[in-house]
mmCIF file of C-alpha atoms and ligand atoms in Angstrom:
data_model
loop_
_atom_site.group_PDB
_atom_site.id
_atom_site.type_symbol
_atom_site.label_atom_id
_atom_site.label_comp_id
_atom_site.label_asym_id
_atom_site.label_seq_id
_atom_site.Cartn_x
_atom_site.Cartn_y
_atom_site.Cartn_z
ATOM 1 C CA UNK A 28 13.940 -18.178 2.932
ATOM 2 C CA UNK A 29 15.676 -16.387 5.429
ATOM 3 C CA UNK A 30 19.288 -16.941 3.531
ATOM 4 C CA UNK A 31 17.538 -15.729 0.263
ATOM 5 C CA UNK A 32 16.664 -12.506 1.454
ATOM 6 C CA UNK A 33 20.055 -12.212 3.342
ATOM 7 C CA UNK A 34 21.544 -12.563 -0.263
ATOM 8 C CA UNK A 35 19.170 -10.169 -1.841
ATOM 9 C CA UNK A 36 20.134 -7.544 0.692
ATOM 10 C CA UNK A 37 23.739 -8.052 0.043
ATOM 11 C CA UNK A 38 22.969 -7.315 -3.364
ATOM 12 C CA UNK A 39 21.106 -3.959 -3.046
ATOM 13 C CA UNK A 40 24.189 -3.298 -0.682
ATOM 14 C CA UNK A 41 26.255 -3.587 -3.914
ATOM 15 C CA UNK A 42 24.098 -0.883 -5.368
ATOM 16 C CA UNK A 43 26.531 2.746 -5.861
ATOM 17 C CA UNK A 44 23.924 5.385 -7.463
ATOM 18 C CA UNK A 45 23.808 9.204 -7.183
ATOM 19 C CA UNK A 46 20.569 9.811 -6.630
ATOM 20 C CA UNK A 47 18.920 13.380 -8.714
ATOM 21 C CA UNK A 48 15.176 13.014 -7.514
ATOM 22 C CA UNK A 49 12.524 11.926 -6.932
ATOM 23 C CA UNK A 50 9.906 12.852 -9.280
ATOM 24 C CA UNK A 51 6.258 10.941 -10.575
ATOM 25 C CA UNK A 52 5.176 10.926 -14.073
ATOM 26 C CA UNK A 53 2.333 9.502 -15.108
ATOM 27 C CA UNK A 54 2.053 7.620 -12.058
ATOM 28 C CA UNK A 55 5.188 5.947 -11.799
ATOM 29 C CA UNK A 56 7.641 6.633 -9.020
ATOM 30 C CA UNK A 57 10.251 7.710 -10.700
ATOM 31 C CA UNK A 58 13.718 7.681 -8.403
ATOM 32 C CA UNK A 59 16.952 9.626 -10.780
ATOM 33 C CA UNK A 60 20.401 9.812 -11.147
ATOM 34 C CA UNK A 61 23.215 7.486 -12.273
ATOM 35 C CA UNK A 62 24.905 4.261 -11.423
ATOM 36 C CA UNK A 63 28.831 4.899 -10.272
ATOM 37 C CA UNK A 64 29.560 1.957 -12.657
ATOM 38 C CA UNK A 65 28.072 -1.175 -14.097
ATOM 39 C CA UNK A 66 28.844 -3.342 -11.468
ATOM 40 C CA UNK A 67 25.851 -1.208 -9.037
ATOM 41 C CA UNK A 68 23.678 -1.219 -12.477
ATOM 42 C CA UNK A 69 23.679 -4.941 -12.783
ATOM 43 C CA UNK A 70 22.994 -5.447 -8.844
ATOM 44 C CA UNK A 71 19.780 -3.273 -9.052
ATOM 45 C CA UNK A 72 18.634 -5.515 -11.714
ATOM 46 C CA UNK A 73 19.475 -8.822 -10.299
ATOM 47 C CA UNK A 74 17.750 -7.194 -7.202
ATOM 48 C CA UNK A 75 15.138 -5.991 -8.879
ATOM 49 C CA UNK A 76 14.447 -9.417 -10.525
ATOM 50 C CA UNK A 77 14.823 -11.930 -7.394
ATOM 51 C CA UNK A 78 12.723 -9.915 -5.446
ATOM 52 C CA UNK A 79 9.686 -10.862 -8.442
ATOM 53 C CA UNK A 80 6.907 -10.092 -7.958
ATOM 54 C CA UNK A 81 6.555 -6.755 -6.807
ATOM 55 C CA UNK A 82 2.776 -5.906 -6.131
ATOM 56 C CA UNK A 83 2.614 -2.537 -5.782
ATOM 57 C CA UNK A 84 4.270 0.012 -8.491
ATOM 58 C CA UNK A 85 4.760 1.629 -10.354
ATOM 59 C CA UNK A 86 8.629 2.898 -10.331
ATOM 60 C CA UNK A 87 11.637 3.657 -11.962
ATOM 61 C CA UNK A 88 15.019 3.417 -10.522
ATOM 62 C CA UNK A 89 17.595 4.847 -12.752
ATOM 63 C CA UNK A 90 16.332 3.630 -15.679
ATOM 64 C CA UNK A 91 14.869 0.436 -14.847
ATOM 65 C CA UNK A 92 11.316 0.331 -15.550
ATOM 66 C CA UNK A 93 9.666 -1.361 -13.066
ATOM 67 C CA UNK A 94 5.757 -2.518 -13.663
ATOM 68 C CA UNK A 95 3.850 -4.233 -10.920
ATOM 69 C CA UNK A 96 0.610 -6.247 -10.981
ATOM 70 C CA UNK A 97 -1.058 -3.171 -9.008
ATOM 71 C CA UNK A 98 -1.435 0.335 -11.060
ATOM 72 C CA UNK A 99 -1.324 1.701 -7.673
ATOM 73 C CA UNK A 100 -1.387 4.979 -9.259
ATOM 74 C CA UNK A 101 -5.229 4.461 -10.394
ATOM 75 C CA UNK A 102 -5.573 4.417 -6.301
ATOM 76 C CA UNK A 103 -3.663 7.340 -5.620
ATOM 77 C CA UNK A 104 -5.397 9.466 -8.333
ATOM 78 C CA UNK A 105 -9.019 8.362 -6.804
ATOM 79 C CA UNK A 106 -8.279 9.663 -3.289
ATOM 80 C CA UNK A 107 -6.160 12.575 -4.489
ATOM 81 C CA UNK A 108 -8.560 15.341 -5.389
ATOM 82 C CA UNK A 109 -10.088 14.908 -1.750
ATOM 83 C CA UNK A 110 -6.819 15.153 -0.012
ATOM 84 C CA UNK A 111 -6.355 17.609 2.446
ATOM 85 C CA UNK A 112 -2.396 19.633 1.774
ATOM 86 C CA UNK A 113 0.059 17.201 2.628
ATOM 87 C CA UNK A 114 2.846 19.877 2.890
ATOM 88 C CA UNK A 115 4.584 19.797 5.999
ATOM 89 C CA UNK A 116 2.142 16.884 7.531
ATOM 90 C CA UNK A 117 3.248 14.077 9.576
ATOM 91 C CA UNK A 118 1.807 10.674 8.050
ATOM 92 C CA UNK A 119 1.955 7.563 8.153
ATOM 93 C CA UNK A 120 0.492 4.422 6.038
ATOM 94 C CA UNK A 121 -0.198 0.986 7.686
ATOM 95 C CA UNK A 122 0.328 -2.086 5.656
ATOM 96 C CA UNK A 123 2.550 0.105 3.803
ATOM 97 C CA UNK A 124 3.608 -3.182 1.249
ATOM 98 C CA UNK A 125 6.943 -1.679 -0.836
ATOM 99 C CA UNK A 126 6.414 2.131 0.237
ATOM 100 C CA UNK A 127 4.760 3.301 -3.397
ATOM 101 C CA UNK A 128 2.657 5.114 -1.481
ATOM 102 C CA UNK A 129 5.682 6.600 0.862
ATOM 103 C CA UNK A 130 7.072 8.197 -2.134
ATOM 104 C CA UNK A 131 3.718 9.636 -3.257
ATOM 105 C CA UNK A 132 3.192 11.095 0.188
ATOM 106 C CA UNK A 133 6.517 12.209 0.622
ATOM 107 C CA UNK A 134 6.449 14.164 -3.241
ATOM 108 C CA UNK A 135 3.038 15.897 -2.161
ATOM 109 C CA UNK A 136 5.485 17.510 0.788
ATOM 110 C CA UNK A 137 5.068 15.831 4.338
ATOM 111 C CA UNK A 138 7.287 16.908 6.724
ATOM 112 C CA UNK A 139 7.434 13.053 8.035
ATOM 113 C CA UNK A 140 6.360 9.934 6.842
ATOM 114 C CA UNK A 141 6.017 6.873 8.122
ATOM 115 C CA UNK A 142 5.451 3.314 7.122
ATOM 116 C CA UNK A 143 4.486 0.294 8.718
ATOM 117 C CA UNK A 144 4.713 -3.358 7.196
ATOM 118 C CA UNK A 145 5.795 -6.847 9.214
ATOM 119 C CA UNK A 146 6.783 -8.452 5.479
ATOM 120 C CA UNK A 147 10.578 -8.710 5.269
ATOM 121 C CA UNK A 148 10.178 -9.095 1.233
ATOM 122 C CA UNK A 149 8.387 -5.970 1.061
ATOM 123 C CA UNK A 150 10.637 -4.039 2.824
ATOM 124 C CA UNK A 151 13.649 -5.219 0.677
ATOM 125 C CA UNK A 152 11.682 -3.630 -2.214
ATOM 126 C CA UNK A 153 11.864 -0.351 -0.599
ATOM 127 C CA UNK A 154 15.321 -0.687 0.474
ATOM 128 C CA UNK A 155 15.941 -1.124 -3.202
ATOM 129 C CA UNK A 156 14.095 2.340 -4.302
ATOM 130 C CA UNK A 157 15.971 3.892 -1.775
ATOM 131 C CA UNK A 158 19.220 2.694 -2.850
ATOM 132 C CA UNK A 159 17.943 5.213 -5.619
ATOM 133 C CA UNK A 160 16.531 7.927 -3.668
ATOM 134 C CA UNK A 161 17.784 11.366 -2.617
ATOM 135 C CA UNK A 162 17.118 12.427 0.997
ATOM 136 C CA UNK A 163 13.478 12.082 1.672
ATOM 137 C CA UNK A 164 11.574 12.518 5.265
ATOM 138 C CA UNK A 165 10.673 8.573 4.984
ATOM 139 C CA UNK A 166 11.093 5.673 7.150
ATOM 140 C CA UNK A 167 9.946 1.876 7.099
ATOM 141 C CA UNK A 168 8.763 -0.411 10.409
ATOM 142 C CA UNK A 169 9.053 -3.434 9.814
ATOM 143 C CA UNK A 170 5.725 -3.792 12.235
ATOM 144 C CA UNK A 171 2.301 -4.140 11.698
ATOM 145 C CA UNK A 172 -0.327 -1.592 12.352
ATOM 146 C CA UNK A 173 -0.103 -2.118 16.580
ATOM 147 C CA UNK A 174 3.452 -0.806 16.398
ATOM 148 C CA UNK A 175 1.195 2.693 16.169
ATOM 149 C CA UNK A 176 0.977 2.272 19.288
ATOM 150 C CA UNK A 177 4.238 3.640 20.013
ATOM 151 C CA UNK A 178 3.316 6.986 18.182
ATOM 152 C CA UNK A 179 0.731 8.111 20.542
ATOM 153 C CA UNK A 180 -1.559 11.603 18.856
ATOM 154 C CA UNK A 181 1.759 11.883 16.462
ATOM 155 C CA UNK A 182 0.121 11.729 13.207
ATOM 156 C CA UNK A 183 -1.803 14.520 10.962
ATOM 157 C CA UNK A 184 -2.861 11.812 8.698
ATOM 158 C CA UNK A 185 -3.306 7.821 8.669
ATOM 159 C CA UNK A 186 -3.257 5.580 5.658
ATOM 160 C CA UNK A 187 -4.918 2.638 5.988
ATOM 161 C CA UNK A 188 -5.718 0.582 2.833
ATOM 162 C CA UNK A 189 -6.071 -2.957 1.915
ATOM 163 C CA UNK A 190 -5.454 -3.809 5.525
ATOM 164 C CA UNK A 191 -8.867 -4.365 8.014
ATOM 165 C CA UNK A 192 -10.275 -7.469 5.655
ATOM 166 C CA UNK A 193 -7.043 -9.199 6.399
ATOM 167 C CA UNK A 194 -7.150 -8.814 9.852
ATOM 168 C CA UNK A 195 -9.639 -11.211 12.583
ATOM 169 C CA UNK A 196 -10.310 -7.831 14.480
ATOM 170 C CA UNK A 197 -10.270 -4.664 12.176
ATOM 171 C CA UNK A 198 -11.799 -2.706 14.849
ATOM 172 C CA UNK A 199 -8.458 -3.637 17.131
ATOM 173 C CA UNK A 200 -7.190 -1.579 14.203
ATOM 174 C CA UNK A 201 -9.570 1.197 14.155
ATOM 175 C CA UNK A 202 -8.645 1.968 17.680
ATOM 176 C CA UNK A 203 -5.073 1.742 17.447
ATOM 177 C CA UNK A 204 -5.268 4.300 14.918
ATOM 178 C CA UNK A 205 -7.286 6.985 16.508
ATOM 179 C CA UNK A 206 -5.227 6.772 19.641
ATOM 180 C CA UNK A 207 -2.217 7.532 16.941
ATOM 181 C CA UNK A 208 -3.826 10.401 15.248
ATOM 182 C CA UNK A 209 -3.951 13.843 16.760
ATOM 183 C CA UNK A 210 -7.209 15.451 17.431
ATOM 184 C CA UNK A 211 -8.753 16.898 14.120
ATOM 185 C CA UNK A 212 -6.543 14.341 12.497
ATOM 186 C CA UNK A 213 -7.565 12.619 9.201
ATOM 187 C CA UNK A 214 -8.004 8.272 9.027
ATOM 188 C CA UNK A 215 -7.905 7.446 5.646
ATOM 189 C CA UNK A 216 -9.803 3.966 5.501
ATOM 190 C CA UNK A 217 -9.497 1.865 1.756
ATOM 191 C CA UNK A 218 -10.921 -1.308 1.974
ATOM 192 C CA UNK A 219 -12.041 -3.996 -0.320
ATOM 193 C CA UNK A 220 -16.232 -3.622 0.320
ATOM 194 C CA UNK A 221 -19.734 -5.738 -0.753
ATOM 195 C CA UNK A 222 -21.760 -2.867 -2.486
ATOM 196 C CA UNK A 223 -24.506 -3.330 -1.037
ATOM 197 C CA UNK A 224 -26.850 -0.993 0.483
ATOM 198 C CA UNK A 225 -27.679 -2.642 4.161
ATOM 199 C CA UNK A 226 -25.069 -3.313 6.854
ATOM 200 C CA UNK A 227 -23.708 -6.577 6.440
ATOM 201 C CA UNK A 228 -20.226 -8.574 5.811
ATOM 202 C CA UNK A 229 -19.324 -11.691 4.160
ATOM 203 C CA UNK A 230 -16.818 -13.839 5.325
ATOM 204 C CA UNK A 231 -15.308 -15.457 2.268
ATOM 205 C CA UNK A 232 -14.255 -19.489 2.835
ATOM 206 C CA UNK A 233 -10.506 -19.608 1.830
ATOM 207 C CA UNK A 234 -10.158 -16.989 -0.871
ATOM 208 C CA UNK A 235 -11.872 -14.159 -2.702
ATOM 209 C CA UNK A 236 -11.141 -13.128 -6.030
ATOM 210 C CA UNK A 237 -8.207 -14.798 -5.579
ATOM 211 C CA UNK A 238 -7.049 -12.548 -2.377
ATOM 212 C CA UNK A 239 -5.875 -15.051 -0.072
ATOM 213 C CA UNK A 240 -6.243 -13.951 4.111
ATOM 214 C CA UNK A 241 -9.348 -12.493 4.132
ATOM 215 C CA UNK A 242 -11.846 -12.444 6.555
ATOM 216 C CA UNK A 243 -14.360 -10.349 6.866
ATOM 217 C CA UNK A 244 -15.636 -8.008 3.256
ATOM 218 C CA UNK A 245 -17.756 -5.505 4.912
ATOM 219 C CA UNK A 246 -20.121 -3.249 2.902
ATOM 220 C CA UNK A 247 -20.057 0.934 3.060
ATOM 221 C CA UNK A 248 -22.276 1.282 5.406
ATOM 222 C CA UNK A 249 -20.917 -1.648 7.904
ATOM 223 C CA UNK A 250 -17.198 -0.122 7.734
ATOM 224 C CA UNK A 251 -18.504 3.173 8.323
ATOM 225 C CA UNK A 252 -20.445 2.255 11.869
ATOM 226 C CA UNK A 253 -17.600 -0.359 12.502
ATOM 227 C CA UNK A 254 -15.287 3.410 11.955
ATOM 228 C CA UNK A 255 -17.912 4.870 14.410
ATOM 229 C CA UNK A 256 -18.307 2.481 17.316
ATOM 230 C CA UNK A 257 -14.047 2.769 17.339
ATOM 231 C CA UNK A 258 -15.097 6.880 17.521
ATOM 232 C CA UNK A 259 -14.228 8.589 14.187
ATOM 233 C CA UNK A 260 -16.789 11.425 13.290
ATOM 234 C CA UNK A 261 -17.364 13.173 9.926
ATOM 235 C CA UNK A 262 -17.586 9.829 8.417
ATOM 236 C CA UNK A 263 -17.496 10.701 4.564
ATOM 237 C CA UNK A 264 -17.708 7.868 1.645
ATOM 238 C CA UNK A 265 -15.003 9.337 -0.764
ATOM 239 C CA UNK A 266 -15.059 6.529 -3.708
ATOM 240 C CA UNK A 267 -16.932 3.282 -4.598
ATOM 241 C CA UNK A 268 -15.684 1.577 -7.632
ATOM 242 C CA UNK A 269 -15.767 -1.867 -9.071
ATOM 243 C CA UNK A 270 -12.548 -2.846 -9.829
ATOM 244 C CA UNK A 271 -10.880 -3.627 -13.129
ATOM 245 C CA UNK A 272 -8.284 -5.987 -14.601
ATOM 246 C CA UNK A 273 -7.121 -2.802 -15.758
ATOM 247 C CA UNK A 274 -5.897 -1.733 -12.141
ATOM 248 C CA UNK A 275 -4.745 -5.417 -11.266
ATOM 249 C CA UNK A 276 -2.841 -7.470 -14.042
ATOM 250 C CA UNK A 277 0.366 -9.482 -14.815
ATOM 251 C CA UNK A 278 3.109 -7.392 -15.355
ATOM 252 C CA UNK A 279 6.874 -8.241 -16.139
ATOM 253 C CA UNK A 280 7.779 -7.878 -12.965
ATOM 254 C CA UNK A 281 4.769 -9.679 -11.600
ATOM 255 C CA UNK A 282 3.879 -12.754 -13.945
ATOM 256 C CA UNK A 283 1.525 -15.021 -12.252
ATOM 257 C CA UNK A 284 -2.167 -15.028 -12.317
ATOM 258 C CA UNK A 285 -3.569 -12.009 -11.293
ATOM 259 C CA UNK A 286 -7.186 -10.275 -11.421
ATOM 260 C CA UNK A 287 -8.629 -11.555 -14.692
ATOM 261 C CA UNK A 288 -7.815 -14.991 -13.519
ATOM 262 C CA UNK A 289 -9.965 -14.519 -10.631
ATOM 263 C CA UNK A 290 -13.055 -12.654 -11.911
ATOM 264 C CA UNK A 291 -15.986 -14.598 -13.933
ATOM 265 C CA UNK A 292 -17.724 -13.109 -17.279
ATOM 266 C CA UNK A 293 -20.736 -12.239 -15.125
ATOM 267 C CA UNK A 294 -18.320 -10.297 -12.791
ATOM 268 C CA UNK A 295 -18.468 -12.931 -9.636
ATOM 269 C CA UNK A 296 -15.684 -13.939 -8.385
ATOM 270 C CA UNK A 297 -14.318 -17.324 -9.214
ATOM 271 C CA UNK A 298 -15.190 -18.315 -5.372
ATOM 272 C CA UNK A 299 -18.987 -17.639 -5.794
ATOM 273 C CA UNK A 300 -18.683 -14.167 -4.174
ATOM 274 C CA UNK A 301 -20.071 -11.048 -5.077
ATOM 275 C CA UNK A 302 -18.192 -8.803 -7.648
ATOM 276 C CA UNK A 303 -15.205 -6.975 -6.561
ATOM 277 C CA UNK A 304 -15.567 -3.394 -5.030
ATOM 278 C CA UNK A 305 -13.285 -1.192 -3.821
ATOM 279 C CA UNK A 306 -14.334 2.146 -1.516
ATOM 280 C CA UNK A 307 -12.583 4.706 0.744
ATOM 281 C CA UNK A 308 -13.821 6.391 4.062
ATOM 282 C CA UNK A 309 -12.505 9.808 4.690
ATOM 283 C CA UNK A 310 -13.345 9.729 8.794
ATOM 284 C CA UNK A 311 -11.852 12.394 11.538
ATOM 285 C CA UNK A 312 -10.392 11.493 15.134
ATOM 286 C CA UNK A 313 -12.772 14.295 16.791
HETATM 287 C C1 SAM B 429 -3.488 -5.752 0.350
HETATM 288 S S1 SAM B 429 -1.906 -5.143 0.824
HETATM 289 C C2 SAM B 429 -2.209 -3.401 0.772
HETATM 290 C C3 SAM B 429 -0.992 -2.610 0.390
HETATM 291 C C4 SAM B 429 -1.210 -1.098 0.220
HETATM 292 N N1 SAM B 429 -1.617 -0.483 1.463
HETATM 293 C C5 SAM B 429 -2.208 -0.802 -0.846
HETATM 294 O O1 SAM B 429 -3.286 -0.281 -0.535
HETATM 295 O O2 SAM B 429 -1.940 -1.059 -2.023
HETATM 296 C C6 SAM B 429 -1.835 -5.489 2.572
HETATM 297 C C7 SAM B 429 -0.502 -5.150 3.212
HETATM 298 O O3 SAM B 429 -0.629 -5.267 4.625
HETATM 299 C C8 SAM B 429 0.572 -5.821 5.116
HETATM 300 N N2 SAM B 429 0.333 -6.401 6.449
HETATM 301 C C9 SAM B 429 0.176 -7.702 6.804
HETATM 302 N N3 SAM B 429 0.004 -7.800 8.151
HETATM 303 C C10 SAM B 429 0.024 -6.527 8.639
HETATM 304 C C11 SAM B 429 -0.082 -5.970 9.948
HETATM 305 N N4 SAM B 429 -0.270 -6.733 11.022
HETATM 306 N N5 SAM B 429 0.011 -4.635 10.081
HETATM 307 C C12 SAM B 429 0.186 -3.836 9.003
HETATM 308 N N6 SAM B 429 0.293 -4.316 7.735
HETATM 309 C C13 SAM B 429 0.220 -5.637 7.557
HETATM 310 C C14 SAM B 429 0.995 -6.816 4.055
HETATM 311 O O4 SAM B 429 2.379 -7.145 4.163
HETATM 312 C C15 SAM B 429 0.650 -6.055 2.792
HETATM 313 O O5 SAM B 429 1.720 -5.284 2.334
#
């Protein structure tokens, strides 16, 4: 494994582009400029290709169209609305997978952004789109979330999505983030959630609509007391939404069996569980 990704990183080393911008257009991240010959053009690709399948999209390097399983876009456009100015913030976004959402923070103008993800694949992704990329205020740990620990009351804003069901102790989480976030600062908490009205969690056996890792699916109301035990205030429910095939699905540069696969007529998921919500808590480190 190890050797592979060596040899996939000698290939995006390969890569000569001069980078134009950085721009997003209908949701894809969209990275401009030319390839110095076709030698750098062909190592993108074969890049691009060996590092299949790329979850989170989507982007465009230099004319190669890149479509992910995720429309991560459809995320980014439910929070956005309800985001405070990003201009000139310092942020950062946990469990940051390939940086997607890097790009969208750094094109809504932070001063500083910062990502944090422990998966060497993922991280060869974004060293690909920034074999494409102009100067941006970005960076990439390849940590996981309690590597925030060395960025004590740093941060205007936190990301944190698709993270705390994976993890045996979200609230270990929780904490590690308000001690990173300056006073006033913003947590933004997306989770996979039970809609359900009453405080509870399930604990899925093995996998849940196909999302392998997962431990505990809390509902709205259990995340948000779990987010004030840890000591967040102006806890605010910003979205609730079932999720589609339309946000999740095969893509070229993600083939295998995605959301649809996983999801029964009725809506249940293929493991017996409830069907599929998505929600984000807008909370405040007081
Ligand atoms: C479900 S994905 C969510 C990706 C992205 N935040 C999003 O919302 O689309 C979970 C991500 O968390 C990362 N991850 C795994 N362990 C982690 C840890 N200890 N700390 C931070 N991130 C972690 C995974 O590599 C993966 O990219």
């Amino acid at each position: 494994m190890q050797d592979r990704l060596d040899e996939i990183a000698k290939t995006i080393g390969e890569i000569r582009f001069i980078p134009e911008g950085l721009s997003v257009e209908k949701g894809i991240v969209r990275l401009t400029g030319r390839h110095r010959d076709e030698t750098s053009r062909a190592a993108a690709d074969k890049a691009a290709r060996e590092l299949i399948p790329w979850r989170k999209g989507p982007f465009a390097f230099g004319g190669l169209e890149l479509d992910a399983e995720w429309r991560s876009d459809k995320k980014w456009d439910r929070l956005a609305g309800d985001l405070p100015d990003l201009k000139g913030k310092i942020v950062a976004d946990v469990g940051c997978n390939n940086g997607y959402y890097l790009f969208r923070i750094a094109e809504a103008g932070a001063a500083r952004v910062v990502g944090f993800d422990p998966t060497l694949k993922y991280k060869l992704q974004y060293d690909l789109a920034m074999a494409h990329a102009p100067a941006l205020p970005i960076e990439f740990r390849v940590e996981g979330w309690d590597a925030l620990a060395h960025f004590p009351e740093q941060f205007d804003a936190i990301f944190l999505m698709g993270v705390n069901y994976h993890a045996p102790e979200p609230a270990e989480i929780f904490y590690a983030c308000k001690r990173a976030l300056k006073s006033g600062g913003l947590l933004i908490c997306e989770s996979v959630v039970v809609d359900s009205p009453a405080q509870l969690e399930i604990f899925p056996r093995g996998k849940y609509a196909g999302i392998g890792g997962v431990y505990a699916i809390p509902s709205v109301t259990a995340l948000a007391r779990q987010l004030e035990v840890a000591g967040f205030t102006e806890i605010r429910r910003q979205h609730l939404v079932k999720m589609t095939a339309d946000e999740q699905r095969p893509s070229e540069f993600s083939p295998q069996k995605s959301f649809a696969d996983a999801i029964l007529p009725d809506g249940t998921s293929i493991e017996g569980y409830p069907p599929l919500c998505r929600a984000a808590l807008f909370v405040t480190k007081p």
